[in-house]
Amino acid sequence: DTGVSQDPRHKITKRGQNVTFRCDPISEHNRLYWYRQTLGQGPEFLTYFQNEAQLEKSRLLSDRFSAERPKGSFSTLEIQRTEQGDSAMYLCASSPGTGGGAGGTEAFFGQGTRLTVV
Amino acid sequence: DQQVKQNSPSLSVQEGRISILNCDYTNSMFDYFLWYKKYPAEGPTFLISISSIKDKNEDGRFTVFLNKSAKHLSLHIVPSQPGDSAVYFCAASARYNFNKFYFGSGTKLNVKP
């Protein structure tokens, strides 16, 4: 399967604990995105990488959230000191592209990591 | 401030009939639009897209129509099949930032056999 892969699929954690999620994009895709989806809502943009550079961060991404893509391949999303409001589906997506100025293109999503903070 | 809106949370259609899902947007800078389908416990799957230079795009049973003056797009599925039952999300991006997608809240389609 050469699609976007996310690990773990499910995570239950106690409030105050740190969690880290991993995303492996489609191998030839330069762009990688993190989205968050809560019940009854559509995905909300969190952050975006062009290769290893993090080019945009949403205001939704508080200081407790950090994302990395160290070698321009896989990415990690860490949440420190989790809160109950962090409970959501965290979606990773990737798309092809060679840099700024490229036209619109679809993003391919992984199956997501469902986080439950108790 | 929701820039992409799907005002119908659910839609029920008989198998073989047409399904029409609607989406409205407020940002006039949006010029690339997508529809995604999502099954429970899975990530969204890309379905079809349209850029603002077109008003219609077809792919098999799926057609997306774009009305820029009304800031409205719709997805037509003909004929509808039970396997089409899923949540459908409309998404949009702007030419100044194609990499940021704004999603609607979704419409749950139920196709009855």
PDB file of N, CA and C in Angstrom, chain A residues 22-60:
ATOM      1  N   ARG A  22       2.758   9.865  14.207  1.00  0.00           N
ATOM      2  CA  ARG A  22       3.642   9.813  13.046  1.00  0.00           C
ATOM      3  C   ARG A  22       2.842   9.733  11.775  1.00  0.00           C
ATOM      4  N   CYS A  23       3.375  10.360  10.742  1.00  0.00           N
ATOM      5  CA  CYS A  23       2.752  10.298   9.414  1.00  0.00           C
ATOM      6  C   CYS A  23       3.818   9.987   8.375  1.00  0.00           C
ATOM      7  N   ASP A  24       3.551   8.995   7.554  1.00  0.00           N
ATOM      8  CA  ASP A  24       4.414   8.699   6.404  1.00  0.00           C
ATOM      9  C   ASP A  24       3.640   9.059   5.140  1.00  0.00           C
ATOM     10  N   PRO A  25       4.063  10.080   4.422  1.00  0.00           N
ATOM     11  CA  PRO A  25       3.314  10.493   3.224  1.00  0.00           C
ATOM     12  C   PRO A  25       3.599   9.568   2.051  1.00  0.00           C
ATOM     13  N   ILE A  26       2.880   9.807   0.971  1.00  0.00           N
ATOM     14  CA  ILE A  26       3.191   9.126  -0.289  1.00  0.00           C
ATOM     15  C   ILE A  26       4.596   9.551  -0.695  1.00  0.00           C
ATOM     16  N   SER A  27       5.417   8.602  -1.088  1.00  0.00           N
ATOM     17  CA  SER A  27       6.868   8.815  -1.144  1.00  0.00           C
ATOM     18  C   SER A  27       7.305   9.972  -2.048  1.00  0.00           C
ATOM     19  N   GLU A  28       6.653  10.200  -3.153  1.00  0.00           N
ATOM     20  CA  GLU A  28       7.123  11.254  -4.050  1.00  0.00           C
ATOM     21  C   GLU A  28       6.496  12.623  -3.770  1.00  0.00           C
ATOM     22  N   HIS A  29       5.689  12.709  -2.709  1.00  0.00           N
ATOM     23  CA  HIS A  29       4.999  13.951  -2.397  1.00  0.00           C
ATOM     24  C   HIS A  29       5.860  14.876  -1.556  1.00  0.00           C
ATOM     25  N   ASN A  30       5.984  16.134  -2.004  1.00  0.00           N
ATOM     26  CA  ASN A  30       6.786  17.114  -1.283  1.00  0.00           C
ATOM     27  C   ASN A  30       5.996  17.794  -0.168  1.00  0.00           C
ATOM     28  N   ARG A  31       4.700  17.879  -0.347  1.00  0.00           N
ATOM     29  CA  ARG A  31       3.883  18.644   0.592  1.00  0.00           C
ATOM     30  C   ARG A  31       3.210  17.720   1.592  1.00  0.00           C
ATOM     31  N   LEU A  32       3.223  18.134   2.827  1.00  0.00           N
ATOM     32  CA  LEU A  32       2.605  17.355   3.895  1.00  0.00           C
ATOM     33  C   LEU A  32       1.799  18.278   4.781  1.00  0.00           C
ATOM     34  N   TYR A  33       0.605  17.827   5.151  1.00  0.00           N
ATOM     35  CA  TYR A  33      -0.331  18.650   5.921  1.00  0.00           C
ATOM     36  C   TYR A  33      -0.803  17.878   7.154  1.00  0.00           C
ATOM     37  N   TRP A  34      -1.109  18.653   8.191  1.00  0.00           N
ATOM     38  CA  TRP A  34      -1.808  18.097   9.348  1.00  0.00           C
ATOM     39  C   TRP A  34      -3.135  18.844   9.491  1.00  0.00           C
ATOM     40  N   TYR A  35      -4.187  18.078   9.689  1.00  0.00           N
ATOM     41  CA  TYR A  35      -5.521  18.612   9.932  1.00  0.00           C
ATOM     42  C   TYR A  35      -6.075  17.966  11.202  1.00  0.00           C
ATOM     43  N   ARG A  36      -7.045  18.638  11.791  1.00  0.00           N
ATOM     44  CA  ARG A  36      -7.733  18.085  12.953  1.00  0.00           C
ATOM     45  C   ARG A  36      -9.227  18.097  12.662  1.00  0.00           C
ATOM     46  N   GLN A  37      -9.883  17.004  13.024  1.00  0.00           N
ATOM     47  CA  GLN A  37     -11.323  16.922  12.804  1.00  0.00           C
ATOM     48  C   GLN A  37     -12.029  16.528  14.092  1.00  0.00           C
ATOM     49  N   THR A  38     -13.007  17.330  14.474  1.00  0.00           N
ATOM     50  CA  THR A  38     -13.830  17.000  15.637  1.00  0.00           C
ATOM     51  C   THR A  38     -15.203  16.568  15.153  1.00  0.00           C
ATOM     52  N   LEU A  39     -15.968  15.977  16.052  1.00  0.00           N
ATOM     53  CA  LEU A  39     -17.251  15.362  15.688  1.00  0.00           C
ATOM     54  C   LEU A  39     -18.195  16.390  15.064  1.00  0.00           C
ATOM     55  N   GLY A  40     -18.712  16.033  13.910  1.00  0.00           N
ATOM     56  CA  GLY A  40     -19.692  16.885  13.252  1.00  0.00           C
ATOM     57  C   GLY A  40     -19.104  18.043  12.470  1.00  0.00           C
ATOM     58  N   GLN A  41     -17.780  18.091  12.411  1.00  0.00           N
ATOM     59  CA  GLN A  41     -17.120  19.176  11.686  1.00  0.00           C
ATOM     60  C   GLN A  41     -16.241  18.622  10.577  1.00  0.00           C
ATOM     61  N   GLY A  42     -15.890  19.480   9.655  1.00  0.00           N
ATOM     62  CA  GLY A  42     -14.926  19.092   8.649  1.00  0.00           C
ATOM     63  C   GLY A  42     -13.507  19.260   9.172  1.00  0.00           C
ATOM     64  N   PRO A  43     -12.540  18.720   8.456  1.00  0.00           N
ATOM     65  CA  PRO A  43     -11.137  18.883   8.885  1.00  0.00           C
ATOM     66  C   PRO A  43     -10.740  20.355   8.947  1.00  0.00           C
ATOM     67  N   GLU A  44      -9.939  20.690   9.957  1.00  0.00           N
ATOM     68  CA  GLU A  44      -9.424  22.058  10.112  1.00  0.00           C
ATOM     69  C   GLU A  44      -7.909  22.038   9.945  1.00  0.00           C
ATOM     70  N   PHE A  45      -7.411  22.960   9.159  1.00  0.00           N
ATOM     71  CA  PHE A  45      -5.994  23.044   8.875  1.00  0.00           C
ATOM     72  C   PHE A  45      -5.190  23.349  10.137  1.00  0.00           C
ATOM     73  N   LEU A  46      -4.096  22.607  10.330  1.00  0.00           N
ATOM     74  CA  LEU A  46      -3.195  22.877  11.446  1.00  0.00           C
ATOM     75  C   LEU A  46      -1.857  23.429  10.963  1.00  0.00           C
ATOM     76  N   THR A  47      -1.207  22.701  10.027  1.00  0.00           N
ATOM     77  CA  THR A  47       0.099  23.124   9.577  1.00  0.00           C
ATOM     78  C   THR A  47       0.441  22.456   8.264  1.00  0.00           C
ATOM     79  N   TYR A  48       1.475  22.964   7.604  1.00  0.00           N
ATOM     80  CA  TYR A  48       1.851  22.486   6.285  1.00  0.00           C
ATOM     81  C   TYR A  48       3.372  22.541   6.117  1.00  0.00           C
ATOM     82  N   PHE A  49       3.916  21.512   5.489  1.00  0.00           N
ATOM     83  CA  PHE A  49       5.351  21.422   5.186  1.00  0.00           C
ATOM     84  C   PHE A  49       5.573  21.339   3.680  1.00  0.00           C
ATOM     85  N   GLN A  50       6.553  22.056   3.222  1.00  0.00           N
ATOM     86  CA  GLN A  50       7.088  21.870   1.871  1.00  0.00           C
ATOM     87  C   GLN A  50       8.467  21.259   2.082  1.00  0.00           C
ATOM     88  N   ASN A  51       8.604  19.992   1.748  1.00  0.00           N
ATOM     89  CA  ASN A  51       9.812  19.225   2.110  1.00  0.00           C
ATOM     90  C   ASN A  51       9.992  19.306   3.631  1.00  0.00           C
ATOM     91  N   GLU A  52      11.150  19.757   4.116  1.00  0.00           N
ATOM     92  CA  GLU A  52      11.351  19.790   5.565  1.00  0.00           C
ATOM     93  C   GLU A  52      10.957  21.125   6.190  1.00  0.00           C
ATOM     94  N   ALA A  53      10.610  22.093   5.374  1.00  0.00           N
ATOM     95  CA  ALA A  53      10.292  23.426   5.889  1.00  0.00           C
ATOM     96  C   ALA A  53       8.817  23.544   6.280  1.00  0.00           C
ATOM     97  N   GLN A  54       8.579  23.969   7.514  1.00  0.00           N
ATOM     98  CA  GLN A  54       7.213  24.222   7.971  1.00  0.00           C
ATOM     99  C   GLN A  54       6.844  25.632   7.537  1.00  0.00           C
ATOM    100  N   LEU A  55       5.942  25.753   6.569  1.00  0.00           N
ATOM    101  CA  LEU A  55       5.687  27.042   5.934  1.00  0.00           C
ATOM    102  C   LEU A  55       4.484  27.779   6.498  1.00  0.00           C
ATOM    103  N   GLU A  56       3.605  27.065   7.160  1.00  0.00           N
ATOM    104  CA  GLU A  56       2.434  27.745   7.702  1.00  0.00           C
ATOM    105  C   GLU A  56       1.912  26.996   8.914  1.00  0.00           C
ATOM    106  N   LYS A  57       1.492  27.754   9.916  1.00  0.00           N
ATOM    107  CA  LYS A  57       0.898  27.182  11.112  1.00  0.00           C
ATOM    108  C   LYS A  57      -0.393  27.914  11.422  1.00  0.00           C
ATOM    109  N   SER A  58      -1.434  27.178  11.720  1.00  0.00           N
ATOM    110  CA  SER A  58      -2.701  27.775  12.098  1.00  0.00           C
ATOM    111  C   SER A  58      -2.641  28.281  13.534  1.00  0.00           C
ATOM    112  N   ARG A  59      -3.488  29.258  13.826  1.00  0.00           N
ATOM    113  CA  ARG A  59      -3.585  29.731  15.211  1.00  0.00           C
ATOM    114  C   ARG A  59      -4.154  28.644  16.121  1.00  0.00           C
ATOM    115  N   LEU A  60      -4.748  27.609  15.488  1.00  0.00           N
ATOM    116  CA  LEU A  60      -5.237  26.474  16.275  1.00  0.00           C
ATOM    117  C   LEU A  60      -4.079  25.717  16.909  1.00  0.00           C
TER     118      LEU A  60
END
